mmCIF file of C-alpha atoms and ligand atoms in Angstrom:
data_model
loop_
_atom_site.group_PDB
_atom_site.id
_atom_site.type_symbol
_atom_site.label_atom_id
_atom_site.label_comp_id
_atom_site.label_asym_id
_atom_site.label_seq_id
_atom_site.Cartn_x
_atom_site.Cartn_y
_atom_site.Cartn_z
ATOM 1 C CA MET A 163 -23.251 57.105 63.443
ATOM 2 C CA LYS A 164 -19.410 56.868 62.445
ATOM 3 C CA ALA A 165 -18.962 57.927 58.927
ATOM 4 C CA ALA A 166 -14.838 58.021 57.809
ATOM 5 C CA ILE A 167 -12.970 60.791 55.483
ATOM 6 C CA LEU A 168 -11.147 59.274 52.340
ATOM 7 C CA GLY A 169 -8.951 62.310 51.979
ATOM 8 C CA TYR A 170 -7.557 65.149 53.564
ATOM 9 C CA GLY A 171 -7.044 67.454 51.776
ATOM 10 C CA THR A 172 -8.361 71.577 51.236
ATOM 11 C CA VAL A 173 -12.450 70.110 51.172
ATOM 12 C CA GLY A 174 -11.108 66.721 53.593
ATOM 13 C CA SER A 175 -10.478 69.142 56.537
ATOM 14 C CA GLY A 176 -12.818 71.536 55.808
ATOM 15 C CA VAL A 177 -15.463 68.540 55.474
ATOM 16 C CA TYR A 178 -13.795 67.417 59.770
ATOM 17 C CA GLU A 179 -13.949 71.409 60.585
ATOM 18 C CA VAL A 180 -18.159 71.560 59.703
ATOM 19 C CA LEU A 181 -18.766 68.030 61.419
ATOM 20 C CA GLN A 182 -16.633 69.969 64.511
ATOM 21 C CA LYS A 183 -17.841 73.317 64.754
ATOM 22 C CA ASN A 184 -21.313 72.973 63.673
ATOM 23 C CA ALA A 185 -21.739 68.922 65.855
ATOM 24 C CA ASP A 186 -25.306 69.991 67.590
ATOM 25 C CA VAL A 187 -26.959 71.792 64.741
ATOM 26 C CA ILE A 188 -25.708 68.617 62.678
ATOM 27 C CA GLU A 189 -26.762 66.492 65.432
ATOM 28 C CA ALA A 190 -30.071 68.039 65.771
ATOM 29 C CA ARG A 191 -30.837 67.983 62.560
ATOM 30 C CA SER A 192 -29.534 64.075 61.759
ATOM 31 C CA GLY A 193 -31.025 62.478 64.498
ATOM 32 C CA GLU A 194 -28.185 61.465 65.883
ATOM 33 C CA ARG A 195 -24.696 62.832 65.719
ATOM 34 C CA ILE A 196 -21.780 62.162 63.467
ATOM 35 C CA ASP A 197 -18.510 61.241 64.663
ATOM 36 C CA VAL A 198 -15.885 61.098 62.046
ATOM 37 C CA LYS A 199 -13.830 57.041 63.021
ATOM 38 C CA TYR A 200 -11.356 57.744 60.793
ATOM 39 C CA VAL A 201 -8.744 60.265 58.390
ATOM 40 C CA LEU A 202 -7.343 58.587 55.784
ATOM 41 C CA ASP A 203 -4.134 59.865 53.981
ATOM 42 C CA LEU A 204 -0.946 58.791 52.972
ATOM 43 C CA ARG A 205 0.562 62.479 55.577
ATOM 44 C CA GLU A 206 0.928 62.676 58.766
ATOM 45 C CA PHE A 207 -0.157 65.490 60.457
ATOM 46 C CA PRO A 208 1.028 66.036 63.426
ATOM 47 C CA GLY A 209 -0.584 68.778 66.342
ATOM 48 C CA ASP A 210 -4.104 68.710 63.995
ATOM 49 C CA PRO A 211 -6.804 67.900 65.550
ATOM 50 C CA ALA A 212 -7.648 64.798 63.201
ATOM 51 C CA ALA A 213 -4.642 62.860 63.607
ATOM 52 C CA ASP A 214 -5.673 60.763 66.391
ATOM 53 C CA VAL A 215 -8.365 58.863 64.126
ATOM 54 C CA LEU A 216 -5.283 59.390 60.993
ATOM 55 C CA VAL A 217 -5.389 55.735 59.851
ATOM 56 C CA HIS A 218 -3.147 55.099 56.402
ATOM 57 C CA ASP A 219 -4.729 51.817 54.597
ATOM 58 C CA TYR A 220 -8.345 51.734 53.369
ATOM 59 C CA GLU A 221 -8.532 48.319 54.606
ATOM 60 C CA CYS A 222 -9.368 49.704 58.167
ATOM 61 C CA VAL A 223 -11.962 51.861 57.100
ATOM 62 C CA VAL A 224 -13.808 49.592 54.669
ATOM 63 C CA ASN A 225 -13.952 46.772 56.944
ATOM 64 C CA ASP A 226 -15.035 48.061 59.947
ATOM 65 C CA PRO A 227 -18.759 47.534 60.051
ATOM 66 C CA GLU A 228 -19.033 50.473 62.065
ATOM 67 C CA VAL A 229 -18.808 52.846 59.177
ATOM 68 C CA ARG A 230 -21.835 53.267 57.752
ATOM 69 C CA ILE A 231 -21.124 56.782 56.265
ATOM 70 C CA VAL A 232 -17.884 56.762 53.991
ATOM 71 C CA ILE A 233 -17.187 60.690 52.759
ATOM 72 C CA GLU A 234 -14.791 60.781 50.301
ATOM 73 C CA THR A 235 -12.596 63.861 49.392
ATOM 74 C CA MET A 236 -10.115 62.501 47.383
ATOM 75 C CA GLY A 237 -10.813 63.912 43.880
ATOM 76 C CA GLY A 238 -9.461 61.836 40.797
ATOM 77 C CA VAL A 239 -11.212 58.814 40.537
ATOM 78 C CA LYS A 240 -7.359 56.508 40.752
ATOM 79 C CA PRO A 241 -8.513 55.432 43.021
ATOM 80 C CA ALA A 242 -11.576 57.093 44.744
ATOM 81 C CA TYR A 243 -13.406 55.114 42.426
ATOM 82 C CA GLU A 244 -12.139 51.505 43.453
ATOM 83 C CA PHE A 245 -12.514 53.358 47.368
ATOM 84 C CA VAL A 246 -16.487 54.549 46.869
ATOM 85 C CA ARG A 247 -17.102 51.210 45.184
ATOM 86 C CA ARG A 248 -16.145 49.156 47.444
ATOM 87 C CA ALA A 249 -17.813 50.978 50.394
ATOM 88 C CA LEU A 250 -21.077 51.240 48.477
ATOM 89 C CA GLU A 251 -20.847 46.875 48.166
ATOM 90 C CA LYS A 252 -20.367 46.538 51.408
ATOM 91 C CA GLY A 253 -23.840 48.952 52.348
ATOM 92 C CA LYS A 254 -22.386 51.626 53.429
ATOM 93 C CA HIS A 255 -23.342 55.611 52.540
ATOM 94 C CA VAL A 256 -20.975 57.518 50.534
ATOM 95 C CA CYS A 257 -21.174 61.465 50.699
ATOM 96 C CA THR A 258 -18.696 62.859 47.799
ATOM 97 C CA SER A 259 -17.355 66.081 46.416
ATOM 98 C CA ASN A 260 -15.770 64.289 43.244
ATOM 99 C CA LYS A 261 -17.296 65.443 39.979
ATOM 100 C CA GLU A 262 -14.370 63.418 38.591
ATOM 101 C CA LEU A 263 -16.149 60.161 39.585
ATOM 102 C CA VAL A 264 -19.411 61.192 39.349
ATOM 103 C CA ALA A 265 -19.151 62.258 35.725
ATOM 104 C CA GLU A 266 -17.221 59.364 34.746
ATOM 105 C CA TYR A 267 -18.893 56.752 36.923
ATOM 106 C CA GLY A 268 -22.009 58.242 37.980
ATOM 107 C CA SER A 269 -24.830 56.214 36.342
ATOM 108 C CA GLU A 270 -22.604 52.925 37.855
ATOM 109 C CA LEU A 271 -21.983 53.786 41.082
ATOM 110 C CA LEU A 272 -25.756 54.868 41.489
ATOM 111 C CA LEU A 273 -27.543 51.318 40.663
ATOM 112 C CA LEU A 274 -25.206 50.020 43.053
ATOM 113 C CA ALA A 275 -25.868 51.906 45.517
ATOM 114 C CA LYS A 276 -30.200 51.143 44.764
ATOM 115 C CA GLU A 277 -29.033 47.556 45.064
ATOM 116 C CA ARG A 278 -28.256 48.018 48.509
ATOM 117 C CA LYS A 279 -30.040 49.814 49.904
ATOM 118 C CA VAL A 280 -27.683 53.040 50.673
ATOM 119 C CA ASN A 281 -26.936 56.649 48.764
ATOM 120 C CA PHE A 282 -24.654 57.384 46.369
ATOM 121 C CA TYR A 283 -24.932 61.801 47.541
ATOM 122 C CA PHE A 284 -22.876 63.906 45.307
ATOM 123 C CA GLU A 285 -24.494 68.368 46.286
ATOM 124 C CA ALA A 286 -20.472 69.564 46.470
ATOM 125 C CA SER A 287 -19.594 67.947 42.567
ATOM 126 C CA VAL A 288 -21.717 70.759 41.481
ATOM 127 C CA GLY A 289 -21.737 74.662 42.194
ATOM 128 C CA GLY A 290 -18.916 73.970 45.596
ATOM 129 C CA GLY A 291 -21.945 75.428 48.207
ATOM 130 C CA ILE A 292 -24.825 76.150 46.097
ATOM 131 C CA PRO A 293 -27.936 73.620 46.681
ATOM 132 C CA ILE A 294 -28.248 72.342 42.840
ATOM 133 C CA ILE A 295 -28.331 68.181 43.368
ATOM 134 C CA ARG A 296 -30.988 67.863 45.318
ATOM 135 C CA PRO A 297 -33.859 71.067 44.709
ATOM 136 C CA LEU A 298 -32.822 69.522 40.734
ATOM 137 C CA CYS A 299 -33.958 66.053 41.707
ATOM 138 C CA GLU A 300 -36.390 66.652 44.589
ATOM 139 C CA CYS A 301 -38.011 70.341 44.294
ATOM 140 C CA LEU A 302 -38.162 71.317 39.997
ATOM 141 C CA THR A 303 -39.705 67.778 39.842
ATOM 142 C CA ALA A 304 -42.960 69.360 38.339
ATOM 143 C CA ASP A 305 -41.251 70.986 35.332
ATOM 144 C CA ARG A 306 -40.184 70.030 31.713
ATOM 145 C CA ILE A 307 -35.947 71.847 32.336
ATOM 146 C CA LEU A 308 -35.650 73.411 28.753
ATOM 147 C CA GLU A 309 -32.357 74.897 29.877
ATOM 148 C CA ILE A 310 -30.093 75.055 32.598
ATOM 149 C CA SER A 311 -27.242 78.009 31.833
ATOM 150 C CA GLY A 312 -24.154 78.261 34.576
ATOM 151 C CA ILE A 313 -21.264 79.744 35.837
ATOM 152 C CA LEU A 314 -20.002 76.221 37.001
ATOM 153 C CA ASN A 315 -16.118 77.071 38.109
ATOM 154 C CA GLY A 316 -14.943 79.485 40.538
ATOM 155 C CA THR A 317 -11.695 79.758 39.030
ATOM 156 C CA THR A 318 -12.192 80.283 36.057
ATOM 157 C CA ASN A 319 -15.002 83.570 37.729
ATOM 158 C CA TYR A 320 -12.646 84.828 39.853
ATOM 159 C CA ILE A 321 -9.880 84.870 37.514
ATOM 160 C CA LEU A 322 -11.831 86.661 34.477
ATOM 161 C CA THR A 323 -13.702 89.119 37.499
ATOM 162 C CA ARG A 324 -9.974 89.918 38.689
ATOM 163 C CA MET A 325 -9.148 91.022 34.935
ATOM 164 C CA TYR A 326 -11.868 92.387 34.433
ATOM 165 C CA ASN A 327 -12.000 94.991 37.431
ATOM 166 C CA GLU A 328 -8.254 95.720 37.673
ATOM 167 C CA GLY A 329 -6.530 94.358 33.917
ATOM 168 C CA ALA A 330 -4.502 91.156 36.003
ATOM 169 C CA ASP A 331 -2.412 89.406 34.489
ATOM 170 C CA PHE A 332 -3.926 85.946 34.189
ATOM 171 C CA ASN A 333 -1.057 83.931 35.242
ATOM 172 C CA ARG A 334 -0.854 85.484 38.658
ATOM 173 C CA VAL A 335 -4.330 85.699 39.348
ATOM 174 C CA LEU A 336 -4.740 81.553 38.573
ATOM 175 C CA LYS A 337 -1.477 81.307 41.133
ATOM 176 C CA GLU A 338 -3.793 83.346 43.772
ATOM 177 C CA ALA A 339 -6.879 81.004 42.869
ATOM 178 C CA GLN A 340 -4.522 77.758 43.556
ATOM 179 C CA GLY A 341 -3.608 79.479 47.079
ATOM 180 C CA CYS A 342 -7.035 79.678 48.299
ATOM 181 C CA GLY A 343 -8.420 76.493 47.274
ATOM 182 C CA TYR A 344 -9.964 77.032 44.707
ATOM 183 C CA ALA A 345 -8.290 75.655 41.164
ATOM 184 C CA GLU A 346 -7.945 71.789 40.388
ATOM 185 C CA ARG A 347 -4.612 70.360 41.024
ATOM 186 C CA ASN A 348 -3.721 70.202 36.520
ATOM 187 C CA PRO A 349 -5.118 73.813 35.989
ATOM 188 C CA ALA A 350 -6.101 72.882 32.565
ATOM 189 C CA ALA A 351 -9.515 71.393 34.033
ATOM 190 C CA ASP A 352 -9.931 74.815 34.909
ATOM 191 C CA ILE A 353 -9.376 77.205 32.199
ATOM 192 C CA GLU A 354 -9.697 74.898 29.559
ATOM 193 C CA GLY A 355 -13.563 74.682 30.953
ATOM 194 C CA PHE A 356 -13.265 70.765 31.548
ATOM 195 C CA ASP A 357 -14.541 71.307 35.548
ATOM 196 C CA ALA A 358 -17.486 72.962 33.859
ATOM 197 C CA GLY A 359 -17.952 70.624 31.000
ATOM 198 C CA ARG A 360 -18.408 67.828 33.945
ATOM 199 C CA LYS A 361 -20.478 69.795 36.418
ATOM 200 C CA LEU A 362 -22.588 70.982 33.853
ATOM 201 C CA ALA A 363 -22.790 66.579 32.610
ATOM 202 C CA ILE A 364 -23.439 65.602 36.696
ATOM 203 C CA LEU A 365 -26.906 68.304 35.659
ATOM 204 C CA ALA A 366 -27.713 67.328 32.391
ATOM 205 C CA SER A 367 -27.557 63.427 33.487
ATOM 206 C CA ILE A 368 -29.979 64.052 36.088
ATOM 207 C CA VAL A 369 -32.272 66.196 33.790
ATOM 208 C CA THR A 370 -32.224 63.320 30.740
ATOM 209 C CA GLY A 371 -32.716 60.620 32.950
ATOM 210 C CA ARG A 372 -29.417 58.974 31.710
ATOM 211 C CA ARG A 373 -25.864 59.169 30.925
ATOM 212 C CA VAL A 374 -24.483 62.713 29.859
ATOM 213 C CA GLU A 375 -20.708 61.487 28.470
ATOM 214 C CA PHE A 376 -18.582 64.850 30.021
ATOM 215 C CA GLY A 377 -16.674 63.975 26.391
ATOM 216 C CA ASP A 378 -19.963 64.773 24.501
ATOM 217 C CA VAL A 379 -19.748 68.047 26.058
ATOM 218 C CA VAL A 380 -18.266 70.844 23.492
ATOM 219 C CA THR A 381 -15.592 72.498 25.295
ATOM 220 C CA GLU A 382 -14.005 75.779 25.055
ATOM 221 C CA GLY A 383 -11.580 77.078 27.370
ATOM 222 C CA ILE A 384 -10.867 80.901 28.839
ATOM 223 C CA THR A 385 -7.098 81.241 27.472
ATOM 224 C CA GLY A 386 -7.124 82.602 25.072
ATOM 225 C CA ILE A 387 -8.673 85.907 26.407
ATOM 226 C CA THR A 388 -6.909 89.069 26.193
ATOM 227 C CA ALA A 389 -6.954 92.757 27.527
ATOM 228 C CA GLU A 390 -8.319 93.762 24.268
ATOM 229 C CA ASP A 391 -11.308 91.477 24.284
ATOM 230 C CA ILE A 392 -11.853 93.142 27.243
ATOM 231 C CA ARG A 393 -12.482 96.515 26.517
ATOM 232 C CA TYR A 394 -14.512 95.534 24.097
ATOM 233 C CA ALA A 395 -16.330 93.808 26.377
ATOM 234 C CA ARG A 396 -17.116 97.270 28.604
ATOM 235 C CA ALA A 397 -17.754 99.795 25.331
ATOM 236 C CA MET A 398 -20.895 97.314 25.305
ATOM 237 C CA GLN A 399 -21.706 97.070 29.065
ATOM 238 C CA ALA A 400 -21.174 93.365 29.251
ATOM 239 C CA LYS A 401 -18.573 90.896 31.028
ATOM 240 C CA ILE A 402 -16.792 87.744 29.632
ATOM 241 C CA LYS A 403 -17.671 84.748 31.767
ATOM 242 C CA LEU A 404 -17.489 80.975 31.481
ATOM 243 C CA ILE A 405 -20.464 79.672 30.380
ATOM 244 C CA ALA A 406 -22.045 75.808 31.034
ATOM 245 C CA SER A 407 -25.286 75.571 29.102
ATOM 246 C CA ALA A 408 -27.139 72.277 27.974
ATOM 247 C CA VAL A 409 -30.464 73.654 26.404
ATOM 248 C CA TRP A 410 -33.586 71.013 25.556
ATOM 249 C CA GLU A 411 -35.301 71.268 22.538
ATOM 250 C CA GLY A 412 -38.118 68.356 22.165
ATOM 251 C CA GLU A 413 -36.698 65.261 22.948
ATOM 252 C CA SER A 414 -32.688 66.523 21.776
ATOM 253 C CA PHE A 415 -30.150 68.648 23.653
ATOM 254 C CA TYR A 416 -26.961 70.791 23.436
ATOM 255 C CA ALA A 417 -24.041 71.242 25.808
ATOM 256 C CA LEU A 418 -21.389 73.522 25.385
ATOM 257 C CA VAL A 419 -18.910 75.077 28.011
ATOM 258 C CA ALA A 420 -17.014 78.336 26.367
ATOM 259 C CA PRO A 421 -17.054 81.736 27.162
ATOM 260 C CA ARG A 422 -19.567 84.650 25.984
ATOM 261 C CA MET A 423 -19.792 88.125 26.186
ATOM 262 C CA VAL A 424 -23.127 88.221 28.481
ATOM 263 C CA ALA A 425 -24.758 91.987 28.432
ATOM 264 C CA ALA A 426 -25.653 93.855 31.781
ATOM 265 C CA GLY A 427 -28.743 92.535 32.833
ATOM 266 C CA HIS A 428 -28.383 89.254 32.332
ATOM 267 C CA PRO A 429 -28.948 87.080 35.845
ATOM 268 C CA LEU A 430 -25.124 85.916 35.183
ATOM 269 C CA TYR A 431 -23.489 89.477 34.742
ATOM 270 C CA ALA A 432 -23.425 90.056 38.208
ATOM 271 C CA VAL A 433 -21.583 86.971 39.261
ATOM 272 C CA ASP A 434 -17.706 87.243 40.152
ATOM 273 C CA ASP A 435 -15.699 86.331 41.966
ATOM 274 C CA VAL A 436 -15.115 82.404 42.591
ATOM 275 C CA VAL A 437 -19.502 83.345 43.394
ATOM 276 C CA ASN A 438 -21.132 80.408 41.008
ATOM 277 C CA ALA A 439 -24.330 80.953 40.093
ATOM 278 C CA VAL A 440 -27.087 77.834 38.366
ATOM 279 C CA MET A 441 -29.879 79.418 36.421
ATOM 280 C CA VAL A 442 -33.206 76.517 35.514
ATOM 281 C CA ARG A 443 -35.712 77.423 33.053
ATOM 282 C CA GLY A 444 -38.523 75.005 33.409
ATOM 283 C CA ASN A 445 -42.022 75.489 31.346
ATOM 284 C CA MET A 446 -44.013 75.761 33.634
ATOM 285 C CA LEU A 447 -41.660 77.971 35.932
ATOM 286 C CA GLY A 448 -39.629 80.020 33.952
ATOM 287 C CA ASN A 449 -36.479 80.715 35.678
ATOM 288 C CA VAL A 450 -34.803 80.683 38.685
ATOM 289 C CA LEU A 451 -30.904 81.410 40.002
ATOM 290 C CA PHE A 452 -29.144 79.783 42.432
ATOM 291 C CA SER A 453 -25.309 81.188 43.856
ATOM 292 C CA GLY A 454 -23.041 80.748 45.989
ATOM 293 C CA ARG A 455 -19.486 80.681 46.484
ATOM 294 C CA GLY A 456 -18.966 77.932 43.815
ATOM 295 C CA ALA A 457 -15.417 76.590 45.211
ATOM 296 C CA GLY A 458 -13.174 76.606 48.222
ATOM 297 C CA LYS A 459 -12.408 74.926 51.569
ATOM 298 C CA LEU A 460 -15.650 75.707 54.042
ATOM 299 C CA PRO A 461 -18.561 75.968 51.565
ATOM 300 C CA THR A 462 -17.937 72.584 50.069
ATOM 301 C CA ALA A 463 -17.412 71.397 52.888
ATOM 302 C CA SER A 464 -20.568 72.822 54.208
ATOM 303 C CA ALA A 465 -22.143 70.748 51.154
ATOM 304 C CA VAL A 466 -20.798 67.109 51.850
ATOM 305 C CA VAL A 467 -22.610 68.038 55.223
ATOM 306 C CA SER A 468 -25.371 68.142 54.715
ATOM 307 C CA ASP A 469 -24.878 65.234 52.194
ATOM 308 C CA VAL A 470 -24.212 63.147 54.904
ATOM 309 C CA ILE A 471 -26.678 64.624 57.730
ATOM 310 C CA GLN A 472 -29.459 63.120 54.235
ATOM 311 C CA ALA A 473 -27.581 59.690 54.506
ATOM 312 C CA ALA A 474 -28.525 59.902 58.164
ATOM 313 C CA ARG A 475 -31.573 60.423 57.948
ATOM 314 C CA HIS A 476 -32.593 57.831 55.086
ATOM 315 C CA ALA A 477 -30.007 55.212 57.267
ATOM 316 C CA ASP A 478 -31.510 52.880 55.846
ATOM 317 C CA GLU A 479 -33.305 53.139 52.375
ATOM 318 C CA ASN A 480 -32.024 54.451 49.155
ATOM 319 C CA THR A 481 -34.119 57.910 48.487
ATOM 320 C CA GLY A 482 -34.109 57.538 43.953
ATOM 321 C CA LEU A 483 -31.254 60.036 42.884
ATOM 322 C CA TYR A 484 -31.069 57.850 39.609
ATOM 323 C CA TRP A 485 -30.124 57.491 36.018
ATOM 324 C CA SER A 486 -29.730 55.005 33.982
ATOM 325 C CA GLY A 487 -26.446 54.131 31.973
ATOM 326 C CA THR A 488 -27.490 54.467 28.817
ATOM 327 C CA ARG A 489 -25.670 56.925 26.656
ATOM 328 C CA ILE A 490 -27.571 59.762 25.486
ATOM 329 C CA VAL A 491 -25.216 62.430 22.914
ATOM 330 C CA PRO A 492 -26.192 65.826 22.067
ATOM 331 C CA GLU A 493 -26.850 67.387 19.096
ATOM 332 C CA SER A 494 -24.015 69.092 17.191
ATOM 333 C CA ILE A 495 -23.552 72.502 17.862
ATOM 334 C CA ARG A 496 -24.107 73.682 14.367
ATOM 335 C CA SER A 497 -27.419 73.793 14.957
ATOM 336 C CA MET A 498 -27.324 76.160 18.572
ATOM 337 C CA GLN A 499 -28.864 79.455 17.862
ATOM 338 C CA SER A 500 -26.791 82.866 18.803
ATOM 339 C CA ARG A 501 -25.707 86.057 18.271
ATOM 340 C CA TYR A 502 -21.595 86.626 17.939
ATOM 341 C CA PHE A 503 -19.521 89.512 18.195
ATOM 342 C CA VAL A 504 -16.447 89.729 16.489
ATOM 343 C CA ARG A 505 -13.505 91.654 16.023
ATOM 344 C CA THR A 506 -11.452 91.869 12.876
ATOM 345 C CA ASP A 507 -9.028 93.962 10.397
ATOM 346 C CA ALA A 508 -10.930 97.312 9.414
ATOM 347 C CA LYS A 509 -10.049 96.635 6.012
ATOM 348 C CA ASN A 510 -12.822 94.371 6.470
ATOM 349 C CA ARG A 511 -15.626 96.178 6.732
ATOM 350 C CA GLN A 512 -16.888 96.181 3.818
ATOM 351 C CA GLN A 513 -17.136 92.712 3.835
ATOM 352 C CA ALA A 514 -18.700 91.572 7.125
ATOM 353 C CA GLU A 515 -21.903 94.109 6.687
ATOM 354 C CA LEU A 516 -22.563 92.261 3.110
ATOM 355 C CA LEU A 517 -22.672 88.958 4.866
ATOM 356 C CA PHE A 518 -23.989 90.747 8.212
ATOM 357 C CA PRO A 519 -26.966 92.811 6.710
ATOM 358 C CA GLY A 520 -27.750 94.506 9.706
ATOM 359 C CA LEU A 521 -25.211 93.338 12.079
ATOM 360 C CA GLU A 522 -24.596 96.115 15.273
ATOM 361 C CA GLN A 523 -20.975 98.131 15.432
ATOM 362 C CA ILE A 524 -18.588 98.067 18.491
ATOM 363 C CA ASP A 525 -16.538 101.207 18.827
ATOM 364 C CA ALA A 526 -13.819 100.497 21.635
ATOM 365 C CA GLY A 527 -11.268 103.010 20.358
ATOM 366 C CA MET A 528 -9.307 100.290 18.334
ATOM 367 C CA GLU A 529 -8.915 102.094 14.496
ATOM 368 C CA GLU A 530 -7.860 99.840 12.908
ATOM 369 C CA GLU A 531 -9.966 97.100 14.241
ATOM 370 C CA PHE A 532 -13.385 96.542 12.936
ATOM 371 C CA ALA A 533 -15.867 94.881 15.071
ATOM 372 C CA PHE A 534 -19.767 94.342 15.420
ATOM 373 C CA LEU A 535 -22.389 92.318 17.180
ATOM 374 C CA THR A 536 -24.252 90.185 14.682
ATOM 375 C CA GLY A 537 -27.753 89.062 14.967
ATOM 376 C CA ARG A 538 -29.407 85.931 15.873
ATOM 377 C CA MET A 539 -28.324 82.832 13.767
ATOM 378 C CA THR A 540 -27.201 78.907 14.288
ATOM 379 C CA GLU A 541 -23.253 78.128 15.149
ATOM 380 C CA GLY A 542 -23.703 76.537 11.093
ATOM 381 C CA GLU A 543 -24.274 79.122 9.430
ATOM 382 C CA PHE A 544 -22.158 82.215 11.101
ATOM 383 C CA ALA A 545 -19.297 79.672 10.814
ATOM 384 C CA GLU A 546 -19.703 79.746 7.260
ATOM 385 C CA ARG A 547 -20.436 83.429 6.653
ATOM 386 C CA VAL A 548 -17.497 84.057 9.157
ATOM 387 C CA GLU A 549 -14.954 82.047 7.265
ATOM 388 C CA GLU A 550 -15.215 84.459 4.447
ATOM 389 C CA LEU A 551 -12.828 87.211 6.618
ATOM 390 C CA ASP A 552 -9.973 86.703 7.190
ATOM 391 C CA ARG A 553 -7.809 88.663 9.249
ATOM 392 C CA ILE A 554 -10.211 87.274 12.866
ATOM 393 C CA TYR A 555 -9.121 88.631 16.739
ATOM 394 C CA ALA A 556 -11.355 86.783 18.076
ATOM 395 C CA GLY A 557 -15.553 85.819 19.024
ATOM 396 C CA PHE A 558 -17.740 85.806 21.593
ATOM 397 C CA ARG A 559 -20.976 83.972 21.144
ATOM 398 C CA PHE A 560 -23.130 86.698 22.960
ATOM 399 C CA GLU A 561 -25.629 87.636 25.471
ATOM 400 C CA SER A 562 -28.522 89.938 26.202
HETATM 401 N N1 HSE B 879 -11.774 73.845 40.232
HETATM 402 C C1 HSE B 879 -13.178 73.983 40.894
HETATM 403 C C2 HSE B 879 -13.233 75.635 40.302
HETATM 404 C C3 HSE B 879 -12.894 73.120 42.714
HETATM 405 O O1 HSE B 879 -12.465 76.359 40.337
HETATM 406 O O2 HSE B 879 -14.671 75.962 40.273
HETATM 407 C C4 HSE B 879 -14.570 73.329 43.001
HETATM 408 O O3 HSE B 879 -15.222 72.221 42.052
#
């Protein structure tokens, strides 16, 4: 079976490498040999193993009837959307790692794939190398899903881990993450929580069967986190993690990406470095946790190639992965419940005790501050009460 790779960057070159190095097991599992007939990229790669199949014009890929599988690893929606749509229209399977594309155009492309009896697969778009899309669609099907909470961005988890372990400087570690091939071209996508938000929108669309728009996911980033916050986290035997969370209550659900204090003992506490983890809670099953490398060349490529194998196994049928284009909007997070950690000025102690009866004081040896943990309440209640305090230095939701 002939395949074409669109984009020979970190992931695309990883896909080429996995297909070459594991050709024998891939052939055994697909039932046939997968040959890369074309690699499409605007750049030249002299001396590279893929140089012989390198092309610069998409027309020769999309118009070649021999190409049955198009592997899109370009990232971004332009021109990836156009290329993917045309490939599906021509009856080619598409496997992609592109979360932006899936979050934005998933329902439309899935419908197109269904109509043309081919498949649009995107295992690598969420959680890098972790299998989560297929398990969610094919294994966790007997349950009502009540919650998906995860660390869905490798770059920010890498940064937060280094800050926690070594007191490392934010910008230096971000540069290292970029050097490792973890980070997005635009760093805001990672550090402002947008990348995790897109991944959460994809997972929530699968669960609800309707289109969850990335723009409806509330996102808070990690840029404001300070060494002092981390000092408090240590004092609480907790870590600060960027958690993406979708919680279903009846027909409605919440969707939020935000840094949280996560207590030791919580399943996501020990998930460090570039590792991602997705915790799924079902009403029959309870919790399951998927974890593994969430970014980087070969783990991501491995997930893409697993889709290629799946496409080869189902060359003549659509396997039913689908969500409708009808938008479902999450509830306002004001009615979502949590506990909250707050750092405020020491002079606010008495007022804080009145506003949050039963609060738990947290001592990290900073005398000029009063820090505390509240009981459980809605975001709305918390916002109203905390507004009464002047000089808030930091606040985080707390998970135990
Ligand atoms: N920038 C992304 C991350 C890449 O750090 O998780 C994988 O989607």
